[in-house]
mmCIF file of C-alpha atoms in Angstrom:
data_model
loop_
_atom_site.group_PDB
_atom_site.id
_atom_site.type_symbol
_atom_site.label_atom_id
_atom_site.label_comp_id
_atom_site.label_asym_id
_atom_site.label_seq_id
_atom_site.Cartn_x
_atom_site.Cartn_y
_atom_site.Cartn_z
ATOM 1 C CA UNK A 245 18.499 27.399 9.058
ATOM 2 C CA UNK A 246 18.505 23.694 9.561
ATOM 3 C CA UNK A 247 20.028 20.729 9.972
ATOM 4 C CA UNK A 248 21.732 18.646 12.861
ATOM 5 C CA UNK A 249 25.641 19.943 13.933
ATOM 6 C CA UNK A 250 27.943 17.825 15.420
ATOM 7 C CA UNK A 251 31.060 20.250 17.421
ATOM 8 C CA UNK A 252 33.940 18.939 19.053
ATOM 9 C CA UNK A 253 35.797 21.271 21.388
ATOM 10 C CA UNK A 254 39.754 19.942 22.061
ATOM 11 C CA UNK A 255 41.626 21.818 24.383
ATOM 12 C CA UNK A 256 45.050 20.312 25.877
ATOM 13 C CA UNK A 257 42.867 18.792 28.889
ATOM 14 C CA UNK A 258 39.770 18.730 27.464
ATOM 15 C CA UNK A 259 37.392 17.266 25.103
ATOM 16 C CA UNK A 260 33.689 18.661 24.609
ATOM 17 C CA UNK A 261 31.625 17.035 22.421
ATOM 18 C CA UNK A 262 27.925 18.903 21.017
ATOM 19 C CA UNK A 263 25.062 17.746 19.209
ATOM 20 C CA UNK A 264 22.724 21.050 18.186
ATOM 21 C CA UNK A 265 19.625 19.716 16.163
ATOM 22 C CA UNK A 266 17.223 22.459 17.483
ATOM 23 C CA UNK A 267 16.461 25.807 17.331
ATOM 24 C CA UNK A 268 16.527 25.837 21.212
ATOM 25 C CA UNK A 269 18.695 24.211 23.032
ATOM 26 C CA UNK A 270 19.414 24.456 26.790
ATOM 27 C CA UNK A 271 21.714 22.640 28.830
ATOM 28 C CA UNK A 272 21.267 22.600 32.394
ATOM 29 C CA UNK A 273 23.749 21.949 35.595
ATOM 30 C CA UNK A 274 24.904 22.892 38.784
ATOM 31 C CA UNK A 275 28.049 24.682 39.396
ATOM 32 C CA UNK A 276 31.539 22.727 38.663
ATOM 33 C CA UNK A 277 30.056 20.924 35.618
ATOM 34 C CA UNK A 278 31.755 22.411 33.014
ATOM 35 C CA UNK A 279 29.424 24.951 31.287
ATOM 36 C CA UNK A 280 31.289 28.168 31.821
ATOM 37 C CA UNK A 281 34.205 25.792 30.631
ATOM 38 C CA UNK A 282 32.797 24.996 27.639
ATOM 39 C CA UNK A 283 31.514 29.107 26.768
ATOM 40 C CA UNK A 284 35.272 29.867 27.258
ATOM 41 C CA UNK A 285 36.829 27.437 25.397
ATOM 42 C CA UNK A 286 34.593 28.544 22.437
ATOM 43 C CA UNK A 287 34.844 32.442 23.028
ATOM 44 C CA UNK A 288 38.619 31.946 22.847
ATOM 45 C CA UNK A 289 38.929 30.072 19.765
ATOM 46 C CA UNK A 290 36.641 32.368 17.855
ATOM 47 C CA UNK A 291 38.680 35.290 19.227
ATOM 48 C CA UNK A 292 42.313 33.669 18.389
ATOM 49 C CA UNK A 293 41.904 30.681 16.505
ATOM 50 C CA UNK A 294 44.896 28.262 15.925
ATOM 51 C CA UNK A 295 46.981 30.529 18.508
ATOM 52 C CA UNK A 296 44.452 29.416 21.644
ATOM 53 C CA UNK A 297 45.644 26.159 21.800
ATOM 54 C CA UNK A 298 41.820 25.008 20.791
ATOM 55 C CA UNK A 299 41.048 22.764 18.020
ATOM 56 C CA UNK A 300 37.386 22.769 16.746
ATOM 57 C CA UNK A 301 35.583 20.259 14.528
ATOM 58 C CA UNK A 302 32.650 20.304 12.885
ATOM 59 C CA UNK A 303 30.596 17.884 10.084
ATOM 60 C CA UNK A 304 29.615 20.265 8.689
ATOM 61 C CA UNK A 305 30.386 24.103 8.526
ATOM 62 C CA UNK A 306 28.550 26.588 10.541
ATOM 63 C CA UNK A 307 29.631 29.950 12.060
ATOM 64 C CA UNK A 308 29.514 30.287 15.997
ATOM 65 C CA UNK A 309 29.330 33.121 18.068
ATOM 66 C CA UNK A 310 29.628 33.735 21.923
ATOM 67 C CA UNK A 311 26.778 36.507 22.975
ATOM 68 C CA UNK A 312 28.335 38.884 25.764
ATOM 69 C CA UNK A 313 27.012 41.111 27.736
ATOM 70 C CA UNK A 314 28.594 43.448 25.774
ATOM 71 C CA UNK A 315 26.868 42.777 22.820
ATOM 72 C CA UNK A 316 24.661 44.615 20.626
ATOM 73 C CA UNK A 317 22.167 41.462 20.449
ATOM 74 C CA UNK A 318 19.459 43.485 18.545
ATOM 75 C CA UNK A 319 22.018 44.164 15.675
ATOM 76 C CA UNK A 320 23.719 40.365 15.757
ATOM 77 C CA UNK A 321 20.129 38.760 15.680
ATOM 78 C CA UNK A 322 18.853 40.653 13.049
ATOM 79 C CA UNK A 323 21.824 40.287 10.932
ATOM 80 C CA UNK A 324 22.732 36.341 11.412
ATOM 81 C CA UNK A 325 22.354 33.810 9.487
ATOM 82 C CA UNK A 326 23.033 30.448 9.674
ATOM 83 C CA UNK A 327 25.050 30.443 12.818
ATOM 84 C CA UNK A 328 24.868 28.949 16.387
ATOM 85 C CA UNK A 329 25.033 31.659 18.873
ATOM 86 C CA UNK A 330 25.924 30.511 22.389
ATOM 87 C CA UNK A 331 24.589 32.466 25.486
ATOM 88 C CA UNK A 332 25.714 32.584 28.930
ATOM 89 C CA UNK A 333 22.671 32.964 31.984
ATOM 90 C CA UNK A 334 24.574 35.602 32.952
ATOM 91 C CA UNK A 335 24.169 37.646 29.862
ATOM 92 C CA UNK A 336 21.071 40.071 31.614
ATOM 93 C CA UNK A 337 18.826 40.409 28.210
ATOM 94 C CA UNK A 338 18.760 36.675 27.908
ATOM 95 C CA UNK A 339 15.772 37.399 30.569
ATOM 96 C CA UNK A 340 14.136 40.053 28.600
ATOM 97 C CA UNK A 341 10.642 39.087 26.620
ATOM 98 C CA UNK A 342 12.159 40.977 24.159
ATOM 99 C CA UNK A 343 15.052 38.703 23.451
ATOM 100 C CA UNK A 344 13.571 35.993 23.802
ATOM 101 C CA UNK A 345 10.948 36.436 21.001
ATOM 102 C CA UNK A 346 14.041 38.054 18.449
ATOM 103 C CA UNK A 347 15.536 34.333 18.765
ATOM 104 C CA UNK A 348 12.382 33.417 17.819
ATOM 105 C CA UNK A 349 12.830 35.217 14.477
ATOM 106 C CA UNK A 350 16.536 34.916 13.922
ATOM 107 C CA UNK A 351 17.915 32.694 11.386
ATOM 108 C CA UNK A 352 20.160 31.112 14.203
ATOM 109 C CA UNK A 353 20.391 28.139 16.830
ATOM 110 C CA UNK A 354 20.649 29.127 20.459
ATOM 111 C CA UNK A 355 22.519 27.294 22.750
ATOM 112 C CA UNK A 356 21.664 28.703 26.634
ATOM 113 C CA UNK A 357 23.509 27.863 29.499
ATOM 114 C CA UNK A 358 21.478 28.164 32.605
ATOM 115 C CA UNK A 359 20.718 26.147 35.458
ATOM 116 C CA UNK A 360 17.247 27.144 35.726
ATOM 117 C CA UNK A 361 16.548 26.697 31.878
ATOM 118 C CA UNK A 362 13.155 28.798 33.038
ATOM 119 C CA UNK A 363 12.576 31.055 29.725
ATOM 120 C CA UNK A 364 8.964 30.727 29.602
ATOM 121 C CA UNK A 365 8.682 32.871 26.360
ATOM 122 C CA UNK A 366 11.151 30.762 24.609
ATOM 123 C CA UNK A 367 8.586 27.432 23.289
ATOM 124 C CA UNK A 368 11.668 24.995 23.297
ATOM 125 C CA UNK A 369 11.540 21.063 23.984
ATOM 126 C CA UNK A 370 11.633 18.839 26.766
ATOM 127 C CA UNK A 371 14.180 16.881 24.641
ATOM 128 C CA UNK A 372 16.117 19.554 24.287
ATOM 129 C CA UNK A 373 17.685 20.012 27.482
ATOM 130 C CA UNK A 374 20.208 18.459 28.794
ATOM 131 C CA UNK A 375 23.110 18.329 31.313
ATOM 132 C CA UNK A 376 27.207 17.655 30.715
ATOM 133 C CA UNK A 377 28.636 14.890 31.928
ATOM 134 C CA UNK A 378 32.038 14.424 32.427
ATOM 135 C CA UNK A 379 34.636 11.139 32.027
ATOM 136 C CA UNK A 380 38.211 10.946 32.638
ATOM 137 C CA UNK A 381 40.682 9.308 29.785
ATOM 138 C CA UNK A 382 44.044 9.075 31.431
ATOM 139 C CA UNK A 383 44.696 12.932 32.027
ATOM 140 C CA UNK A 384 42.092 14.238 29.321
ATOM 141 C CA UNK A 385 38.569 14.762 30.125
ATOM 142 C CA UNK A 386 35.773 14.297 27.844
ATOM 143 C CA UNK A 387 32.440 16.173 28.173
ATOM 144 C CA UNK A 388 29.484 15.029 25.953
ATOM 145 C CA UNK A 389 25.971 16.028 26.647
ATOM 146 C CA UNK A 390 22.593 13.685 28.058
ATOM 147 C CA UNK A 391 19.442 14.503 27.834
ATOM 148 C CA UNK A 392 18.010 15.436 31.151
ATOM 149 C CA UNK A 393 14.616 13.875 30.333
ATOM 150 C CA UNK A 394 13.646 10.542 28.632
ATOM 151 C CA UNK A 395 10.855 9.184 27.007
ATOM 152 C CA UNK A 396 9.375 5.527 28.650
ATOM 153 C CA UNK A 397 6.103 3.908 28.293
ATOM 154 C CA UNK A 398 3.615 4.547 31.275
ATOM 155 C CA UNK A 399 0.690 2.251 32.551
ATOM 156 C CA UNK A 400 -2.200 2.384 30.498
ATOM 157 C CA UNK A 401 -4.657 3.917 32.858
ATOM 158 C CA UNK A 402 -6.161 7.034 34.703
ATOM 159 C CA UNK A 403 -8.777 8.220 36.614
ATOM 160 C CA UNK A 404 -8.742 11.540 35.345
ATOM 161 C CA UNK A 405 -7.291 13.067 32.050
ATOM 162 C CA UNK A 406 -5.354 16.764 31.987
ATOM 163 C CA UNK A 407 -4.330 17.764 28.767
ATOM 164 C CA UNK A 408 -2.314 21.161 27.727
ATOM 165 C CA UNK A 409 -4.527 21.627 24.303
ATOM 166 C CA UNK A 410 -7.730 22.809 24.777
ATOM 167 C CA UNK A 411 -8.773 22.363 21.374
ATOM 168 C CA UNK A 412 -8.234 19.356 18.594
ATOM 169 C CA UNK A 413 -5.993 17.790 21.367
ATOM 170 C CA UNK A 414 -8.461 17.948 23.916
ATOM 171 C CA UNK A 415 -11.793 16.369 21.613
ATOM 172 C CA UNK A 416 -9.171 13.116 20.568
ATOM 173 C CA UNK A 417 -8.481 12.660 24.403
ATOM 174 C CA UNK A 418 -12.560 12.850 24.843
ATOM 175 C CA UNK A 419 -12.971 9.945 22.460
ATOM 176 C CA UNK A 420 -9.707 8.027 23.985
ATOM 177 C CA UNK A 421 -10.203 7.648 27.525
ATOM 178 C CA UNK A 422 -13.456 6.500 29.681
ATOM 179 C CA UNK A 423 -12.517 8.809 32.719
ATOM 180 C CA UNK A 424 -13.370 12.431 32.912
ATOM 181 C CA UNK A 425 -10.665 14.892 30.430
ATOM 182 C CA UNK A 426 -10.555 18.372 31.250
ATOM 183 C CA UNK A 427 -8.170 21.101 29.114
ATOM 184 C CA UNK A 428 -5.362 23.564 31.244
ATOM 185 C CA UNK A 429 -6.445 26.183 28.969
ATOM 186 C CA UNK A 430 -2.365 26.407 27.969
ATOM 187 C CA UNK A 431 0.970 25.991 29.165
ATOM 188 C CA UNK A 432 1.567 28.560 31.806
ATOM 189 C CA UNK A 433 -1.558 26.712 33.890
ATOM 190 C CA UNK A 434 -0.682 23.640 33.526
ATOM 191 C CA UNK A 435 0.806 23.218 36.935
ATOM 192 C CA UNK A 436 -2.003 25.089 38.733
ATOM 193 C CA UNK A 437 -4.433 22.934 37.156
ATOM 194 C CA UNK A 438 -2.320 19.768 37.934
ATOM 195 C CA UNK A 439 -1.830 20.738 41.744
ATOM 196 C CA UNK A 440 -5.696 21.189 42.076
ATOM 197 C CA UNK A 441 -6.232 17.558 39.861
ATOM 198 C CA UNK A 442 -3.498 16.343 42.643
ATOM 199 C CA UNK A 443 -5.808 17.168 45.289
ATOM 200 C CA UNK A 444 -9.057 15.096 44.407
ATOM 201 C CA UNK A 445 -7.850 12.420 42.283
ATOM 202 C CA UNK A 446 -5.103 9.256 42.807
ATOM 203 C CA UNK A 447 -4.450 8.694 39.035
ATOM 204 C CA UNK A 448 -3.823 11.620 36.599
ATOM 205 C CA UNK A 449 -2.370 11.454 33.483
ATOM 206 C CA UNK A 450 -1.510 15.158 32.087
ATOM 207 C CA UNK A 451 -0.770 15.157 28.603
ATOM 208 C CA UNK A 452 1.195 18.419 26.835
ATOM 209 C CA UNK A 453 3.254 18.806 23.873
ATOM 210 C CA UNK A 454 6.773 18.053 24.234
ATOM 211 C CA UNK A 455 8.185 19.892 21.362
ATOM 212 C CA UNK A 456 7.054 23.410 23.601
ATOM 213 C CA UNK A 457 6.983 22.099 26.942
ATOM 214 C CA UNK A 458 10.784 22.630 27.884
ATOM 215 C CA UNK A 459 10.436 25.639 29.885
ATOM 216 C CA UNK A 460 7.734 23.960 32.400
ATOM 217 C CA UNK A 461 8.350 20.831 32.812
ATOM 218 C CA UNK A 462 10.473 20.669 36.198
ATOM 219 C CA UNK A 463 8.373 21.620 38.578
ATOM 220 C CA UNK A 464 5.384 19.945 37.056
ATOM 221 C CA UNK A 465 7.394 16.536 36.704
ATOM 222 C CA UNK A 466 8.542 17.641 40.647
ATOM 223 C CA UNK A 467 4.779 18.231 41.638
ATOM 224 C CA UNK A 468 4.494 14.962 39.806
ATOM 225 C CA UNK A 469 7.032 12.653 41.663
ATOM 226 C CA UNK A 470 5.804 14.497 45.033
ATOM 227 C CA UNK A 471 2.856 13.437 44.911
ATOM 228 C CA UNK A 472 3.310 10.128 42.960
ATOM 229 C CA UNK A 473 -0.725 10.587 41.958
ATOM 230 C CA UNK A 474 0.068 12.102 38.184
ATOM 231 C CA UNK A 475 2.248 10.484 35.140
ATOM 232 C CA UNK A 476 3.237 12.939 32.435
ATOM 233 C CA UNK A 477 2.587 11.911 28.784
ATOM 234 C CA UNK A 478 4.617 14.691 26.746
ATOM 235 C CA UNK A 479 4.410 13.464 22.769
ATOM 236 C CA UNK A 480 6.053 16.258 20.089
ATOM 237 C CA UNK A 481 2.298 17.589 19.020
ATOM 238 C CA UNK A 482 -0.933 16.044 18.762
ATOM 239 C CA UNK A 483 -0.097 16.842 15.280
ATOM 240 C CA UNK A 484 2.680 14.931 15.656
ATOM 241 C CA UNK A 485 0.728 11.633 16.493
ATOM 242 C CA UNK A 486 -1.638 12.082 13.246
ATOM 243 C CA UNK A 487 1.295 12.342 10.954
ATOM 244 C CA UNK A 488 1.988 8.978 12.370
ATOM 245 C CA UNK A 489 -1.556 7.156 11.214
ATOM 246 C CA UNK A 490 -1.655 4.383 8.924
ATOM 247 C CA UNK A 491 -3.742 7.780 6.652
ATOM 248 C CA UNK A 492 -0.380 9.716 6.509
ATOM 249 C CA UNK A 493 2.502 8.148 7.610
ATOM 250 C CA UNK A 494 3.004 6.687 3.808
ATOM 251 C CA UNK A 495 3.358 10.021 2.564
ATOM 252 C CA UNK A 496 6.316 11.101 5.110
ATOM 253 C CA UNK A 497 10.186 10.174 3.986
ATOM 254 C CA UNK A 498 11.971 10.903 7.328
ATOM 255 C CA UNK A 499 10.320 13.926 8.280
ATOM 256 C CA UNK A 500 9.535 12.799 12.031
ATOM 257 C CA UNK A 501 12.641 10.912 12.432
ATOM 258 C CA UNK A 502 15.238 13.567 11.403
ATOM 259 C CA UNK A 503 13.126 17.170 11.361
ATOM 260 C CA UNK A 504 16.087 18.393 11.892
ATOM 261 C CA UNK A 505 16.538 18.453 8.072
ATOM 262 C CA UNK A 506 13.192 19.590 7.142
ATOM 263 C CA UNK A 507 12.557 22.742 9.616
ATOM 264 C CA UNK A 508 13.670 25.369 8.813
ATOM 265 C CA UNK A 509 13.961 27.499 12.401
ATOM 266 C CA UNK A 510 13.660 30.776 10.797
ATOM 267 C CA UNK A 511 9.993 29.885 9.402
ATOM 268 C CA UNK A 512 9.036 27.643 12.984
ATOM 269 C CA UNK A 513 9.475 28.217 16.204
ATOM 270 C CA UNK A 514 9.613 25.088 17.015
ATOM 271 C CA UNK A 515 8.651 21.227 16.154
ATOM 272 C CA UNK A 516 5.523 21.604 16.481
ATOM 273 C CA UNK A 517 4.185 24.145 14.673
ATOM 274 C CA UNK A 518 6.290 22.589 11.304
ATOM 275 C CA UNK A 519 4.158 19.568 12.494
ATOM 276 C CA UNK A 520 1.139 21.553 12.339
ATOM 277 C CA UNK A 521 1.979 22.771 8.898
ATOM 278 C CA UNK A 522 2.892 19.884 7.554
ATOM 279 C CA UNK A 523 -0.383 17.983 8.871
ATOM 280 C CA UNK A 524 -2.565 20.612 7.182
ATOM 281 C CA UNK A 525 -0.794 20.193 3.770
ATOM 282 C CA UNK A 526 -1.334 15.810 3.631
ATOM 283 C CA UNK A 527 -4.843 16.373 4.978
ATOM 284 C CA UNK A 528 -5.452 18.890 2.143
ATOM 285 C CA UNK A 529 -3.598 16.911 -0.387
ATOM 286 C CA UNK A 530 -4.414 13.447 0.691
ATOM 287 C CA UNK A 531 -7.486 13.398 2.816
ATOM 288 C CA UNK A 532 -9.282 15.699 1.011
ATOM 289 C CA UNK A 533 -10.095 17.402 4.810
ATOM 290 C CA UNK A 534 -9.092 20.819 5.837
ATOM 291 C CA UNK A 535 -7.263 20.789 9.363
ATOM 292 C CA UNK A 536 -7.698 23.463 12.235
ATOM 293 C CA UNK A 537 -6.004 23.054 15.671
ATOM 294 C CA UNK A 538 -8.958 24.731 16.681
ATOM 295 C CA UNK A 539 -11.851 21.727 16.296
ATOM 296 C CA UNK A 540 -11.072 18.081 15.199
ATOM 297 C CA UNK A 541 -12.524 16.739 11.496
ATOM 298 C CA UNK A 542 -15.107 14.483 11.886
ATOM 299 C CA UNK A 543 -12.369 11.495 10.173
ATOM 300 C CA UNK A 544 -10.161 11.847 13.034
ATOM 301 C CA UNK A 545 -12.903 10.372 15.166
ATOM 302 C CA UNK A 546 -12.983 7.439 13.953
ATOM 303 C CA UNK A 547 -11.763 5.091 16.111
ATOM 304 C CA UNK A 548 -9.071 3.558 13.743
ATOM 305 C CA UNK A 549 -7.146 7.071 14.948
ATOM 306 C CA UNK A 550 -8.543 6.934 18.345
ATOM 307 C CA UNK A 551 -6.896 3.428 18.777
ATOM 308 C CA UNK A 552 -3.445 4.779 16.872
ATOM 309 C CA UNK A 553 -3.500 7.961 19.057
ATOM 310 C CA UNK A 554 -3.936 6.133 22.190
ATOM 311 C CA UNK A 555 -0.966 3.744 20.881
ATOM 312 C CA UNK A 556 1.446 6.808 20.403
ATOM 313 C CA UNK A 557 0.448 8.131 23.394
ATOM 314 C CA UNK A 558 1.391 5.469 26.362
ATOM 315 C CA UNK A 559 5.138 5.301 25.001
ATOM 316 C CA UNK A 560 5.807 9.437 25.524
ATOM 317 C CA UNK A 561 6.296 9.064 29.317
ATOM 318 C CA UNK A 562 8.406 12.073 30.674
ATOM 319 C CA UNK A 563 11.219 9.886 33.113
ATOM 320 C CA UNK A 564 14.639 11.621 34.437
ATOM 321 C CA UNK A 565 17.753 10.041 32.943
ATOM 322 C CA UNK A 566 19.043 8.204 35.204
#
C-alpha cells in the first residue's frame, strides 16, 4: 500500500477533515478534543452507511475499518489489504509487542488514537503525529489535524555532538563538527545518554532520525526545553540527507518530496529504511560504490558531502507547533 488519502468526515454538527500519508500515524490529545468523536463517527458509518446520518469523502478510494476490542486483529491484519484501520488506545492489544510488529507487516495504514502516542516497537515519525484542532462555523464545527512537531532551523553550533546512529551516521558527524561526537548506541538510550550529556555540557546538539523517532521524542524534547542546554536536530535518515547531494539528487523525480507515492508500507516499515534502499540502488548504479549503514564509503568523506550534510542538517530543528 501507498499513497497519500485525503477523508472528510460530515456529520450534522460536524466536520473532520484527515490527511493519512504514512504507514503510522498517531494523533495525540487530551480529553474533550474530539478523538473518540472522530472513531465513532467512522465506526458508525461503516456499520450503517447512508442511514447514520454521516457522509464520507475520499480522493481517492480506500477501505476503512474501526479495530475493537472485540476484534480478531490477528485474522484482520493478516488478511487486509489496502485499507486504513483506525485504533482506539483503549483497544488492550494495541500495547502488545506482538501487535505492534503485525502492523509492521500488514498491507494497511494505522491510524492510533492515544494521548501518550508511547508505542516504542512501532518505528513511526516525529511528523507523523499530530493533535485535532477544532473551529466553529456558525453551528458546525470543523476538526482538521496539526502536526504536533515542526521542523525550524537551529543555531549552527555545539559543544558536544549526540547522535542516534552509531554507525555511517555517526563517522559523517565526526568529519562535520570540531567538538567531541559520541553515538547513543540506538533509540531506546537516547534520553539516558542525553540526560548524562545534560549534566557536563551547556551546548548539545542530539541528532536522530525523524522518520523512526516518533515514539521518543517527548520526553527527550521535554528533557530538552528543561534544561535549555540541548537542541534536537531530527532529519528523515542520514540516508535521507545523501539522496539530497548534488551526486544523487539528479537522479530522484519526487521521491523525497511525496514518498508517499513511492513506499510501499507493506515492503518498509517506515521512511527510512525505503531511504536506505533507495540510497544503496543510485550508489550502485551511479556511484559505482556499494553502501552499508554499517561504515561510511570513503566518497562520502569528502568534504563536498560534509559541507551538504551539515547544510541539511541545521534546518531539521524539532520545535512544538505553536
Amino acid at each position: 500500500m501507498k499513497g497519500k488519502f485525503d477523508l472528510n468526515i460530515v456529520s450534522r454538527k460536524a466536520v473532520y477533515h484527515l490527511e493519512i500519508e504514512r504507514k503510522i500515524t498517531v494523533i495525540k490529545g487530551n480529553s474533550g478534543t474530539g478523538k473518540s468523536s472522530l472513531l465513532r463517527l467512522i465506526a458508525d458509518y461503516l456499520e450503517l452507511g447512508k442511514d447514520s446520518g454521516i457522509k464520507l469523502s475520499q480522493d481517492k478510494p480506500v477501505r476503512m475499518l474501526v479495530l475493537r476490542n472485540s476484534s480478531d486483529w490477528v485474522e484482520i491484519l493478516n488478511d487486509i489489504h489496502d485499507a486504513i484501520v483506525f485504533i482506539d488506545e483503549d483497544v488492550r492489544c494495541l500495547y502488545d509487542d506482538a501487535f505492534q510488529r503485525a502492523i509492521w507487516k500488514a498491507d494497511c495504514y494505522a491510524v492510533i488514537v492515544s494521548r501518550s502516542g508511547m508505542f516504542q516497537a512501532l518505528p513511526y515519525a516525529i511528523a507523523s503525529i499530530y493533535e485535532l484542532r477544532t473551529t466553529r462555523q456558525g453551528k458546525t464545527t470543523i476538526t482538521s489535524m496539526y502536526e504536533l512537531y515542526q521542523a525550524g532551523r537551529a543555531e549552527k553550533h555545539a559543544d558536544y555532538v549526540l547522535t542516534e546512529d552509531s554507525h555511517s551516521g555517526w563517522e559523517m558527524a565526526q568529519l562535520a563538527f570540531p567538538c567531541p561526537v559520541e553515538p547513543t548506541n540506538g533509540n531506546s538510550n537516547v534520553l539516558k545518554e542525553l540526560k548524562h550529556a545534560a549534566s557536563e555540557h551547556q551546548d548539545i546538539c542530539l541528532i536522530v532520525d525523524g522518520a523512526a523517532f516518533g515514539g521518543f521524542i517527548e520526553p527527550v524534547l521535554q528533557l530538552a526545553e528543561m534544561t535549555g542546554r540541548a537542541k534536537i536536530l531530527a532529519p528523515e535518515s542520514f540516508e535521507y540527507i545523501l539522496l539530497q547531494s548534488d551526486s544523487l539528487s539528479k537522479y530522484l523525480t519526487n521521491e523525497l518530496v511525496a514518498t508517499y507515492d513511492y513506499c510501499d508500507c507493506q515492503e518498509y516499515i517506515s521512511w527510512e529504511k525505503y531511504y536506505e534502499a533507495l540510497l544503496v540502488r543510485l550508489a550502485a548504479e551511479h556511484l559505482r560504490i556499494s553502501y552499508q549503514k554499517s561504515k561510511l564509503p570513503e566518497l562520502f568523506k569528502n568534504p563536498q558531502y560534509v559541507a551538504a550534510y551539515l547544510d541539511v542538517i541545521w534546518n531539521h530543528l524539532v520545535k512544538r507547533t505553536s
